[in-house]
mmCIF file of C-alpha atoms and ligand atoms in Angstrom:
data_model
loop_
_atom_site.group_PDB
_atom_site.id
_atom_site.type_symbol
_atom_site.label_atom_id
_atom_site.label_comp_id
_atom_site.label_asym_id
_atom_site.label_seq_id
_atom_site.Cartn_x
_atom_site.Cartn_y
_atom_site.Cartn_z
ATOM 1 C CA UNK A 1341 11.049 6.952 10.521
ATOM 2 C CA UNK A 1342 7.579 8.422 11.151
ATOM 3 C CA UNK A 1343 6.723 9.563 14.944
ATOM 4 C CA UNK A 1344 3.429 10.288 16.710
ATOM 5 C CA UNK A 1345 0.990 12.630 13.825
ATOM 6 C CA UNK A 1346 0.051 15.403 15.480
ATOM 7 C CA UNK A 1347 -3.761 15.728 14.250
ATOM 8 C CA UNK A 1348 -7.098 15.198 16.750
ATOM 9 C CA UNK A 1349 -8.431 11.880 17.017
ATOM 10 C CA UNK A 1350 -10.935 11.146 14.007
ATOM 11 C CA UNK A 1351 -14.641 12.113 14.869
ATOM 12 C CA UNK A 1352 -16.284 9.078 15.120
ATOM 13 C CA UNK A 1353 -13.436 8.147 18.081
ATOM 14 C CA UNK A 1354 -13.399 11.450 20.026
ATOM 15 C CA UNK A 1355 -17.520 10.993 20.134
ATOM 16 C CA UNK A 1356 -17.761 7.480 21.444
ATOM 17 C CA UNK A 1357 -14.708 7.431 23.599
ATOM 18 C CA UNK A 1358 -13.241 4.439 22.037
ATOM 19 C CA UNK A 1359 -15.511 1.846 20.637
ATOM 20 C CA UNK A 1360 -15.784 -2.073 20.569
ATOM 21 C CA UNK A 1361 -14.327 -3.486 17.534
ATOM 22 C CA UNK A 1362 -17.514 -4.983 16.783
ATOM 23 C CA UNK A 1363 -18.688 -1.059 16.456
ATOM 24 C CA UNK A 1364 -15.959 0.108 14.929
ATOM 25 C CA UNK A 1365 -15.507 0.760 10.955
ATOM 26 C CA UNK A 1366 -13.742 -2.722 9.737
ATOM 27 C CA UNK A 1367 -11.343 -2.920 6.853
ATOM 28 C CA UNK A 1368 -12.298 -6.362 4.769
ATOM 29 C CA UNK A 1369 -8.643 -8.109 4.106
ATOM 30 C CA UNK A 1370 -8.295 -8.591 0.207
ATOM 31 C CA UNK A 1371 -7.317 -11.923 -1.304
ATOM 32 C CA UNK A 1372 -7.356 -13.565 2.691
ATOM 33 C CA UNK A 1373 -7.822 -17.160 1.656
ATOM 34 C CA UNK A 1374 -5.299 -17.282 -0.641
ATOM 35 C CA UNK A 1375 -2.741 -15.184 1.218
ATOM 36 C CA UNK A 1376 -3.286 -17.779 4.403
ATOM 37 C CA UNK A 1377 -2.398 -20.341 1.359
ATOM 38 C CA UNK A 1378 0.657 -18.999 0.773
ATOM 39 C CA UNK A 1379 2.225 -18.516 4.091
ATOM 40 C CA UNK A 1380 0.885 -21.932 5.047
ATOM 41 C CA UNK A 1381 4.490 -23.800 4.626
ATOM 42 C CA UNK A 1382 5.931 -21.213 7.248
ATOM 43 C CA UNK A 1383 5.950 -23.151 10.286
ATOM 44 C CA UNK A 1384 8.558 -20.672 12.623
ATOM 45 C CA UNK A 1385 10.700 -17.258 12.350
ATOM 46 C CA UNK A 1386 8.895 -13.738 11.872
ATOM 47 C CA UNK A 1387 6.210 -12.754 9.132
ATOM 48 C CA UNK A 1388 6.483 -8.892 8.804
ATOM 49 C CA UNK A 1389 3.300 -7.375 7.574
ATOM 50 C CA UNK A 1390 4.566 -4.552 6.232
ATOM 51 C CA UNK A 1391 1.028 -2.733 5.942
ATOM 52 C CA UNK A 1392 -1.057 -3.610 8.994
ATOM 53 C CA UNK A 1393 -4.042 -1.437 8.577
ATOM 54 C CA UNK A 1394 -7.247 -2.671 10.346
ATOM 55 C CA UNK A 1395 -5.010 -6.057 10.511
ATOM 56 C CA UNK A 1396 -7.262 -8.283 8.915
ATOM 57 C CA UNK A 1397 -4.146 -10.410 7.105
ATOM 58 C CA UNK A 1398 -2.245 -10.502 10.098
ATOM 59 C CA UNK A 1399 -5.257 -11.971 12.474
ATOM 60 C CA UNK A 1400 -6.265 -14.402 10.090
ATOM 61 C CA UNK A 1401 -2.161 -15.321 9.793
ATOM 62 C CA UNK A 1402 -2.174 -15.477 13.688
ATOM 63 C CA UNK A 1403 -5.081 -17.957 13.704
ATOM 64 C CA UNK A 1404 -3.648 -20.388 11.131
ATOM 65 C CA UNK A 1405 -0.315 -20.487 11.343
ATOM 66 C CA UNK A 1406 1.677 -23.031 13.361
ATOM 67 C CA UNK A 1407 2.620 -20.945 17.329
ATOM 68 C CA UNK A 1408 6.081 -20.721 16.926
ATOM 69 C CA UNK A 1409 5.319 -18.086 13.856
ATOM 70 C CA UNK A 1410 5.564 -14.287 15.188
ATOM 71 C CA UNK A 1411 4.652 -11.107 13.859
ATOM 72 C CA UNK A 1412 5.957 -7.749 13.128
ATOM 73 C CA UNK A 1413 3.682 -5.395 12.221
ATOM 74 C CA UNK A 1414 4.346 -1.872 10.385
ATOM 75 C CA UNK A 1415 2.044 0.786 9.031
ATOM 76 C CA UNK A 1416 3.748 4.477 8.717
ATOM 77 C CA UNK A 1417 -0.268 5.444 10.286
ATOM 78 C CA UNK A 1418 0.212 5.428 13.501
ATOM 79 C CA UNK A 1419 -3.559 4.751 14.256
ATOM 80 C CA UNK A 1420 -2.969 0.941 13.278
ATOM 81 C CA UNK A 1421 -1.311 0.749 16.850
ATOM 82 C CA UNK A 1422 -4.260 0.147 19.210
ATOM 83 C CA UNK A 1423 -5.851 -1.881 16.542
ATOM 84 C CA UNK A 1424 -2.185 -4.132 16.541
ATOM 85 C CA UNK A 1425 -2.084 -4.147 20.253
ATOM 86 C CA UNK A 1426 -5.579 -6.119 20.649
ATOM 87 C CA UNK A 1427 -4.080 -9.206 18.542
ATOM 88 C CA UNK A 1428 -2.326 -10.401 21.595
ATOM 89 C CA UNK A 1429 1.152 -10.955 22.359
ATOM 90 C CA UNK A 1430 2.276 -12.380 18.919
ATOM 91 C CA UNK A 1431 2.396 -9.168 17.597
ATOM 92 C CA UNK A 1432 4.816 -6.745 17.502
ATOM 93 C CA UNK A 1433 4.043 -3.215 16.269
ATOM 94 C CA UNK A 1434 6.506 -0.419 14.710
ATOM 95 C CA UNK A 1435 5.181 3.007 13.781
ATOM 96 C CA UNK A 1436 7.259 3.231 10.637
ATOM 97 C CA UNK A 1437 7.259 3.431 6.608
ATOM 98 C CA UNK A 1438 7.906 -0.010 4.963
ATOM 99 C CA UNK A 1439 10.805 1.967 3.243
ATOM 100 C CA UNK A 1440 12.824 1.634 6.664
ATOM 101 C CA UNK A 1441 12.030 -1.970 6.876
ATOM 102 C CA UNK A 1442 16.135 -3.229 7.172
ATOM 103 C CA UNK A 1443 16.748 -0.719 9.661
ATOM 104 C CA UNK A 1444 13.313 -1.681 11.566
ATOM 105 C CA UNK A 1445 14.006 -5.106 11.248
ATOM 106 C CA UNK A 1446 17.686 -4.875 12.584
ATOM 107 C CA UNK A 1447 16.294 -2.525 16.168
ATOM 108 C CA UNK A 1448 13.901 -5.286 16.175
ATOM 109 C CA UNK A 1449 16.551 -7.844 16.553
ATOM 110 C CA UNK A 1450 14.143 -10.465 14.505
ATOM 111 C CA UNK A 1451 16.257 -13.930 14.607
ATOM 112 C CA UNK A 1452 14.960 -15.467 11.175
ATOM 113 C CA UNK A 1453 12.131 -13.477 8.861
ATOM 114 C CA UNK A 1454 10.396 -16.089 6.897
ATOM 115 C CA UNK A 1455 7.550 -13.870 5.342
ATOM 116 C CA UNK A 1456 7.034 -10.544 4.077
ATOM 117 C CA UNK A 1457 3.622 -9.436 3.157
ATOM 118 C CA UNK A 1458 2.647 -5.859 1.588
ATOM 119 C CA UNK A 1459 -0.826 -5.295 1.086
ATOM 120 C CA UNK A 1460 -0.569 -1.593 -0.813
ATOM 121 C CA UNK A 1461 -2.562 1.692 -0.506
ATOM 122 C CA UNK A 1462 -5.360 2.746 1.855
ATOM 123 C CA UNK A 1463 -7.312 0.864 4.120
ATOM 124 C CA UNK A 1464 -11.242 1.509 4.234
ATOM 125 C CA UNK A 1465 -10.689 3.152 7.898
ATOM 126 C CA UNK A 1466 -8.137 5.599 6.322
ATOM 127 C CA UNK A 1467 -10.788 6.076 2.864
ATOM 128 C CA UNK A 1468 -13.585 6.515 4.894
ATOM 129 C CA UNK A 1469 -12.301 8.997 7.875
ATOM 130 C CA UNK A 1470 -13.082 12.393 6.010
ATOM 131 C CA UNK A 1471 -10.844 13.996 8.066
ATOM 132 C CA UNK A 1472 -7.816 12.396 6.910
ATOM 133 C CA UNK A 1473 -8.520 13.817 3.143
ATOM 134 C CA UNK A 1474 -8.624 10.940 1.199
ATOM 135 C CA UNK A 1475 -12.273 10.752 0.249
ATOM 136 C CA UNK A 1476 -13.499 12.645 -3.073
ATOM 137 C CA UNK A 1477 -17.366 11.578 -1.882
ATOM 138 C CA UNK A 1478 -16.836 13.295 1.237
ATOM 139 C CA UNK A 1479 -15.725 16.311 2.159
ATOM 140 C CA UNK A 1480 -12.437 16.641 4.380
ATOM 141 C CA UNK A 1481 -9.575 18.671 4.717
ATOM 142 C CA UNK A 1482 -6.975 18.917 2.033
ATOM 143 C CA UNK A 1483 -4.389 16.344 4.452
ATOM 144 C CA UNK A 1484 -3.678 12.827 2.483
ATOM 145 C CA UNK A 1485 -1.009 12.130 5.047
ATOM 146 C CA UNK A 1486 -0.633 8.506 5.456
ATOM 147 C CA UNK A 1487 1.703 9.163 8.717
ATOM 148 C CA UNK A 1488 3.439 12.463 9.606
ATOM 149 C CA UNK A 1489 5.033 13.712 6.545
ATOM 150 C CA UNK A 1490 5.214 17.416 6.399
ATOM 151 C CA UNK A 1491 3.742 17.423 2.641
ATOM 152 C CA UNK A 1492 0.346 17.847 2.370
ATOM 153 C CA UNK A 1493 -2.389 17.299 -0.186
ATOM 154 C CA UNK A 1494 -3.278 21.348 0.179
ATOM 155 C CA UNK A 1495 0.596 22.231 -0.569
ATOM 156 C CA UNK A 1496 0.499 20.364 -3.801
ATOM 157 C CA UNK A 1497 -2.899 21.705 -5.031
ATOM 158 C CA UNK A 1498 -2.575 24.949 -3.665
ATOM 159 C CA UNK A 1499 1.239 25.935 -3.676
ATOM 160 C CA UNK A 1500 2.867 23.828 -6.624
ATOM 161 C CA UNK A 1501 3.924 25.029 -10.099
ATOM 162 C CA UNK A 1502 1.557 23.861 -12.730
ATOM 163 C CA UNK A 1503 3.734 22.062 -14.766
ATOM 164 C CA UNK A 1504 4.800 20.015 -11.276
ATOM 165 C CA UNK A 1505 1.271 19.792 -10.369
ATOM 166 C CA UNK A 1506 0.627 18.444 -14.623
ATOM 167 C CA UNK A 1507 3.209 15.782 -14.480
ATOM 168 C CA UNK A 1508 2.442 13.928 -11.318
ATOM 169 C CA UNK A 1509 -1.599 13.506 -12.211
ATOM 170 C CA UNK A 1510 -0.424 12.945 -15.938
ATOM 171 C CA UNK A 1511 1.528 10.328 -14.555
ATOM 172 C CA UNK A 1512 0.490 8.781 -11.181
ATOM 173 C CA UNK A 1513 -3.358 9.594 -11.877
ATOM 174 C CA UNK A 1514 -2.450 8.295 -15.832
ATOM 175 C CA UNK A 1515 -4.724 11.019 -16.320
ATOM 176 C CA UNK A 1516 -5.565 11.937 -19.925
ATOM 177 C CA UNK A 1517 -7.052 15.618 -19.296
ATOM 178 C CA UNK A 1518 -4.260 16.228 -16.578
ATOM 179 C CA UNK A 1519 -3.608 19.857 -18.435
ATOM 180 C CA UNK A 1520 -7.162 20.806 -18.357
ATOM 181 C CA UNK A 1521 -7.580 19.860 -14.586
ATOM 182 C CA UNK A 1522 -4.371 21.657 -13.214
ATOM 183 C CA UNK A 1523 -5.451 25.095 -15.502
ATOM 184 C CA UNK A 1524 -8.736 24.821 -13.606
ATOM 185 C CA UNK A 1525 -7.119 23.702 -10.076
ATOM 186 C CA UNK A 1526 -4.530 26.722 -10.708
ATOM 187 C CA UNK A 1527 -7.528 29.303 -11.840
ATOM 188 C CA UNK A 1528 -9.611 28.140 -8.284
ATOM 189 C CA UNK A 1529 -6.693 28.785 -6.210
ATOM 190 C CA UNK A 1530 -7.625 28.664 -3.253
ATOM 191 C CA UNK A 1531 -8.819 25.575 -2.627
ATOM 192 C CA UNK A 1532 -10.063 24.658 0.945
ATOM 193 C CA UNK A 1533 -10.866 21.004 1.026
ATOM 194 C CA UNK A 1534 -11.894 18.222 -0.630
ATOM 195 C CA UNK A 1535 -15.366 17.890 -1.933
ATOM 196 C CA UNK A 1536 -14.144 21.313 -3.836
ATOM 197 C CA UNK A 1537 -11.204 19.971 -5.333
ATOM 198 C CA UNK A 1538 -13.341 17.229 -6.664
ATOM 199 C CA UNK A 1539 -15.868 19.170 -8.150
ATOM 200 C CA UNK A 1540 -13.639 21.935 -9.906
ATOM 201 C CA UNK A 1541 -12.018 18.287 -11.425
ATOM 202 C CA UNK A 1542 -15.361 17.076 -12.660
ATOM 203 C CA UNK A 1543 -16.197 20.682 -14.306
ATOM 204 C CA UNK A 1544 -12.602 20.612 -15.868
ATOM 205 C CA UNK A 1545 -13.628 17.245 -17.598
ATOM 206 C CA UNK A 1546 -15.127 16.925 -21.128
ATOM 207 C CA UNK A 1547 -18.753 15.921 -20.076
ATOM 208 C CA UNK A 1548 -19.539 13.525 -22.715
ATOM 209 C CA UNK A 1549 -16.178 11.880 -20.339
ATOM 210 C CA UNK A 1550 -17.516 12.350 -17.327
ATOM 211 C CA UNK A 1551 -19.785 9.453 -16.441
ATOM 212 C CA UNK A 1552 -17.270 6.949 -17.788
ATOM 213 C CA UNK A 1553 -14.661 4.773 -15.768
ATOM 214 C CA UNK A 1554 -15.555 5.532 -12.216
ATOM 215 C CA UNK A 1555 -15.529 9.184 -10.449
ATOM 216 C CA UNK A 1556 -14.215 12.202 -12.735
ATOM 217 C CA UNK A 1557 -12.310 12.757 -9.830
ATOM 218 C CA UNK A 1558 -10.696 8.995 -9.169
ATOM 219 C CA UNK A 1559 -7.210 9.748 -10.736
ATOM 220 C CA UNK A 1560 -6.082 13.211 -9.513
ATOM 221 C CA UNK A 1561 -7.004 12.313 -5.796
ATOM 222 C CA UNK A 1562 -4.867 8.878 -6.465
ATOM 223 C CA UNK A 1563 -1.583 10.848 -8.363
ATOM 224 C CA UNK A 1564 -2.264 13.811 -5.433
ATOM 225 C CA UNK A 1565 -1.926 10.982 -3.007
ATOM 226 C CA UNK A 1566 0.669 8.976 -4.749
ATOM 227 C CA UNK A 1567 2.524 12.497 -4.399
ATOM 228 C CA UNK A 1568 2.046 13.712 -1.042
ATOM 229 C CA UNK A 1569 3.198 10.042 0.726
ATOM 230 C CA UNK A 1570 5.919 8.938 -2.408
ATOM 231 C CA UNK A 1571 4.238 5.872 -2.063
ATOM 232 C CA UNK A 1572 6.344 4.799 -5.740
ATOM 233 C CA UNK A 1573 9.603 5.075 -4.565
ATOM 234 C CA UNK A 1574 8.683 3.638 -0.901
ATOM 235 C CA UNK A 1575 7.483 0.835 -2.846
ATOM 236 C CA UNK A 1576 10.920 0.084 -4.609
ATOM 237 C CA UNK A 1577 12.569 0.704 -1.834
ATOM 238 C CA UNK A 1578 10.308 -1.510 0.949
ATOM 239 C CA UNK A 1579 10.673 -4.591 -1.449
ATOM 240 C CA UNK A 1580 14.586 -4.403 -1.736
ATOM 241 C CA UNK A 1581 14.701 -4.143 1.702
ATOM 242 C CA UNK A 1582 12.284 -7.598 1.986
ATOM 243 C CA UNK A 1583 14.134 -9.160 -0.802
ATOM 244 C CA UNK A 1584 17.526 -8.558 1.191
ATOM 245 C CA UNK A 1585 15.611 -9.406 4.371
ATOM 246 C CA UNK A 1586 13.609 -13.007 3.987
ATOM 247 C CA UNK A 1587 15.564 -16.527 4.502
ATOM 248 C CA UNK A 1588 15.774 -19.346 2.296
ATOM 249 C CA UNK A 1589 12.296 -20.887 2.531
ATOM 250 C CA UNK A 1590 10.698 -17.680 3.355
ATOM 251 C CA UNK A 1591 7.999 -15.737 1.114
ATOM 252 C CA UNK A 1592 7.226 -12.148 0.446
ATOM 253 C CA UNK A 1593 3.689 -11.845 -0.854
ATOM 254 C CA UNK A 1594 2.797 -8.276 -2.609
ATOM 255 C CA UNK A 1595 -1.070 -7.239 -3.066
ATOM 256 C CA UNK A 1596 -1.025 -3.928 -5.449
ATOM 257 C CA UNK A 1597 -4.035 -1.873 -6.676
ATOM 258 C CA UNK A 1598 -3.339 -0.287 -9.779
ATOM 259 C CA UNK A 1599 -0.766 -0.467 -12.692
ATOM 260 C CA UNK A 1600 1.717 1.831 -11.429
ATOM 261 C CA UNK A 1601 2.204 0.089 -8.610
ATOM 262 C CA UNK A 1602 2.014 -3.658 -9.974
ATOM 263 C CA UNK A 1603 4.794 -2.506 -12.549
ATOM 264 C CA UNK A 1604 7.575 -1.453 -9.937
ATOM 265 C CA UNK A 1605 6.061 -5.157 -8.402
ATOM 266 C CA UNK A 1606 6.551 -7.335 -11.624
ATOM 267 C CA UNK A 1607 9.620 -5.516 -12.501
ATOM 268 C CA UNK A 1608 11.081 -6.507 -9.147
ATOM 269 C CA UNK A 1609 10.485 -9.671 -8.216
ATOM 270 C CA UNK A 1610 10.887 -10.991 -12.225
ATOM 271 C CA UNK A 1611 14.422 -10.106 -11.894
ATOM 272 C CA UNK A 1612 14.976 -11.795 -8.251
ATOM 273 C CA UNK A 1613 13.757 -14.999 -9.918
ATOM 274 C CA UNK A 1614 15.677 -14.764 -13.229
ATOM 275 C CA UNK A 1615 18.975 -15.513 -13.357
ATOM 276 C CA UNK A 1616 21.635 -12.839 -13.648
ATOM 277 C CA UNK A 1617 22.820 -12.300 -16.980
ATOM 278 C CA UNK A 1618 25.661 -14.257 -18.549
ATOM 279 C CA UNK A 1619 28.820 -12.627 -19.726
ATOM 280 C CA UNK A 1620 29.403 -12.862 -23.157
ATOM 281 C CA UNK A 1621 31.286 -15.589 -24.677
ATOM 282 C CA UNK A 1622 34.079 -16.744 -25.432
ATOM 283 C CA UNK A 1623 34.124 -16.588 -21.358
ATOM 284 C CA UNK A 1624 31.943 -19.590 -20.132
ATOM 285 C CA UNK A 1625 31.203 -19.894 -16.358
ATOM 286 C CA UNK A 1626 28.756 -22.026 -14.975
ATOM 287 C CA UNK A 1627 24.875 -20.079 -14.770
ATOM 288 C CA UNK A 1628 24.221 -18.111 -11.672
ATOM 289 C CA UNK A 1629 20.966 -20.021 -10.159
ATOM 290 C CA UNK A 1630 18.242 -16.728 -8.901
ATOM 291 C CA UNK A 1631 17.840 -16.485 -5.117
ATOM 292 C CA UNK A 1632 13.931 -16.653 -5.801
ATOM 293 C CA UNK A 1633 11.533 -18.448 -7.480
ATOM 294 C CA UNK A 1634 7.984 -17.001 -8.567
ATOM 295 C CA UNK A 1635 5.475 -18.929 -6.998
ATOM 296 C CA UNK A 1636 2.582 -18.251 -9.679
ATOM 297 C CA UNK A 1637 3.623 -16.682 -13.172
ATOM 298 C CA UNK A 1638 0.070 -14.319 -13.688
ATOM 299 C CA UNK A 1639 -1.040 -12.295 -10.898
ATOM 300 C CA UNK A 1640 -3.868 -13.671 -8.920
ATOM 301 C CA UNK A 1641 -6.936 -11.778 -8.747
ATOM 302 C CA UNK A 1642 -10.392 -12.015 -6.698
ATOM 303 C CA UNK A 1643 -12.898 -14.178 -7.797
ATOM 304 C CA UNK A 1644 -16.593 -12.915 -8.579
ATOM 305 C CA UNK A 1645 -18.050 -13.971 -5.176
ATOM 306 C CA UNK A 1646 -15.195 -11.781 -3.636
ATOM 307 C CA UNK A 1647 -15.796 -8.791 -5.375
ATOM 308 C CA UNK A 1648 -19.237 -8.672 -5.026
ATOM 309 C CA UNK A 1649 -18.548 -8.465 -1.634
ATOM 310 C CA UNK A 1650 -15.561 -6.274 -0.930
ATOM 311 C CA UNK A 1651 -15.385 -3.762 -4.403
ATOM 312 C CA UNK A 1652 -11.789 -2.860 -3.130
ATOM 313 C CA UNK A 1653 -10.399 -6.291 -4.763
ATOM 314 C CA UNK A 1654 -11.531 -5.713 -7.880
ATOM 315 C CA UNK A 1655 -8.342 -4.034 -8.978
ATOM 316 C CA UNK A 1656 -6.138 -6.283 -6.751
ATOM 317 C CA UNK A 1657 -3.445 -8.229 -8.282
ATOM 318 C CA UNK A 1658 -1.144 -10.451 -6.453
ATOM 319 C CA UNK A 1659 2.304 -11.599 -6.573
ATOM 320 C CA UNK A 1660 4.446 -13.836 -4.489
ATOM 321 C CA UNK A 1661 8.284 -15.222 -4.470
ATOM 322 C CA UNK A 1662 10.405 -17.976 -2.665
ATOM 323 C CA UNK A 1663 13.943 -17.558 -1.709
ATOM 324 C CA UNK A 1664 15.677 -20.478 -2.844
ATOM 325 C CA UNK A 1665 19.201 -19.702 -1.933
ATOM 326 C CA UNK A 1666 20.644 -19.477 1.438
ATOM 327 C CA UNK A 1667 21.122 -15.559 2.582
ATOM 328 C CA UNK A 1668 24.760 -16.460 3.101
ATOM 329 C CA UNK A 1669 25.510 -16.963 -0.282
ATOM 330 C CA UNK A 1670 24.202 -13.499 -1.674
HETATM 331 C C1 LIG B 1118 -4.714 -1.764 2.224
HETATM 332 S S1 LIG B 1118 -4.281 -1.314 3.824
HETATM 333 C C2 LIG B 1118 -3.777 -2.814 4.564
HETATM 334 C C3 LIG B 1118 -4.911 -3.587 5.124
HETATM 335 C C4 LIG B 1118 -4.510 -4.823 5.904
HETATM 336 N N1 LIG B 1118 -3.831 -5.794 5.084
HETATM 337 C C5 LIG B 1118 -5.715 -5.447 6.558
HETATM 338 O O1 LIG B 1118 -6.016 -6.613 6.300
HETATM 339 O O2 LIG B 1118 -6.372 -4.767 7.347
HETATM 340 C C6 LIG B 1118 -2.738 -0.521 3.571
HETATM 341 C C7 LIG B 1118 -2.081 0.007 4.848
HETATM 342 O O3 LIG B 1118 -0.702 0.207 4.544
HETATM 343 C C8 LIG B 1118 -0.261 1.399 5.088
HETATM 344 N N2 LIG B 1118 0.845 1.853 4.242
HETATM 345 C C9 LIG B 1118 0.782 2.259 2.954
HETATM 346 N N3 LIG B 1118 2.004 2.596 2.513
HETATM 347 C C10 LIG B 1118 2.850 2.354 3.539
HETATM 348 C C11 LIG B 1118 4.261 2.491 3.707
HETATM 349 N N4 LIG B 1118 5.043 2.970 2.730
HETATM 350 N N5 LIG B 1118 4.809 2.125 4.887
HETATM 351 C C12 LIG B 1118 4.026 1.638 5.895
HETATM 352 N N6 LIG B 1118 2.693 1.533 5.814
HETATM 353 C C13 LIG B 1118 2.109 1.872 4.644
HETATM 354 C C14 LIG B 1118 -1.454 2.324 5.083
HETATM 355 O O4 LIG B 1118 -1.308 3.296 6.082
HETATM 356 C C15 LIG B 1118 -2.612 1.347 5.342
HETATM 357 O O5 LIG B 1118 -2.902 1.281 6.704
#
């Protein structure tokens, strides 16, 4: 589990003191109407939002849902705490990866967990804070830390092998000039922050390539990210731990970003709503009913209206399941 990070408060904090949240940088919630939708049957028990952030989910949750509904809220930054702690006394806040979510859930004594929600990646306040290193528009320190991991964004750029540093933006940036870009990462060596990185990326790209499909510079600082917080395997493991968590009735709702992370998504929940398969014949038992049921077959995604507004949910895609069996019988 993730303690305090030991890193100065971000500028725009240590400046003003602390400001009001109407002053403060805001993170829009993706998808809020229909999420609120979707937890709307939960009338009691504990909704874990497994990915508080600027807690824009979990305050609209608060609002609709019936009292008796509680909330625990995780985020492995441990900055999301002062933002959880003016929600009021519904909320509950652990500092903690979703990948620890049984053991959080079990030192949190929760009685019945009826909803699980994971809204992935970064949150605009973590994007936009240039000294956390996420930012390829502005220039930072080579950190990507989501909490206090000891890897950092400057140890894989600046210390890893190049076929190492190759394979993870071939395949979490699903980069196509991934060997190009680590020969000319490798040949800059070294590298001292961010707005560098990004430019020796968009020299290393063909330029006829360059001013297609977002910034040059979009995929390495995702697979580089990806990398430095295993957000993939986190992932896997934060939704068997909510799939072995929720009660019958209760709902674990999954917002994801790009493909990588909608696969491991798809791929689980399909399987916890399709029945296990049968062993072959001449053996006949009776059919193993799932313990879930997929509440909408396609992904949803934001409307027009909503992305002209927030550009974050243009890549969302969202997912949701029911248990249908009782816990006791798994
Ligand atoms: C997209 S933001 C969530 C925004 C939130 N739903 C809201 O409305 O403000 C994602 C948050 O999840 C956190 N996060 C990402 N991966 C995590 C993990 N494995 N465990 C815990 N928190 C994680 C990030 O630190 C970030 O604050």
């Amino acid at each position: 589990m993730e303690g305090p990070l030991l890193r100065p408060l971000p500028l725009w904090r240590q400046r003003s003191g602390g400001l009001a949240m109407h002053q403060a940088p805001q993170h829009r919630p993706v998808l809020v109407e229909q999420v609120a939708d979707l937890f709307q049957p939960i009338e009691s028990g504990w909704i874990i939002d497994a990915t508080f952030g600027g807690g824009g989910h979990t305050r609209r949750l608060r609002d609709e849902l019936a009292p008796d509904v509680r909330f625990l809220a995780l985020d492995r930054d441990p900055e999301a705490e002062a933002r959880a702690a003016m929600l009021g006394p519904r909320i509950r806040f652990v500092n903690s990866d979703f990948r620890h979510l049984g053991e959080v859930a079990e030192e949190a004594e929760l009685d019945a967990i009826t909803g699980v929600l994971f809204d992935l990646g970064l949150s605009s306040l973590q994007l936009d804070d240039a000294t956390r290193g996420f930012s390829f528009r502005r220039s930072g320190p080579l950190d990507m830390r989501m909490g206090a991991g000891s890897l950092t964004a400057d140890a894989v750029v600046n210390e890893w092998d190049e076929p190492d540093l190759r394979r993870i933006i071939a395949r979490y940036g699903e980069e196509r000039f991934a060997g190009r870009i680590t020969r000319a990462i490798v040949a800059a060596r070294p590298i001292t922050d961010t707005a560098s990185l990004a430019e020796i990326v968009r020299a290393a790209i063909p330029a006829a390539t360059r001013r297609r499909g977002g910034h040059p510079a979009r995929r390495t600082f995702q697979a580089i990210r990806i990398a430095v917080n295993d957000e993939l395997a986190a992932l896997a493991e934060g939704l068997d731990a909510a799939l072995d968590l929720v009660q019958a009735g209760g709902r674990i709702v999954v917002i994801s970003y790009h493909s990588l992370e909608d696969r491991i998504v798809k791929r689980r929940l399909v399987s916890a709503s399709s029945s296990p398969e049968a062993p072959p014949l001449p053996v006949s038992t009776p059919a193993v009913a799932p313990d879930f049921r997929l509440l909408f077959r396609k992904p949803m995604t934001a409307d027009e209206a909503e992305v002209a507004e927030n550009p974050r949910a243009r890549s969302a895609k969202m997912r949701a399941v029911e248990r249908v069996s009782s816990r006791a019988d798994v």
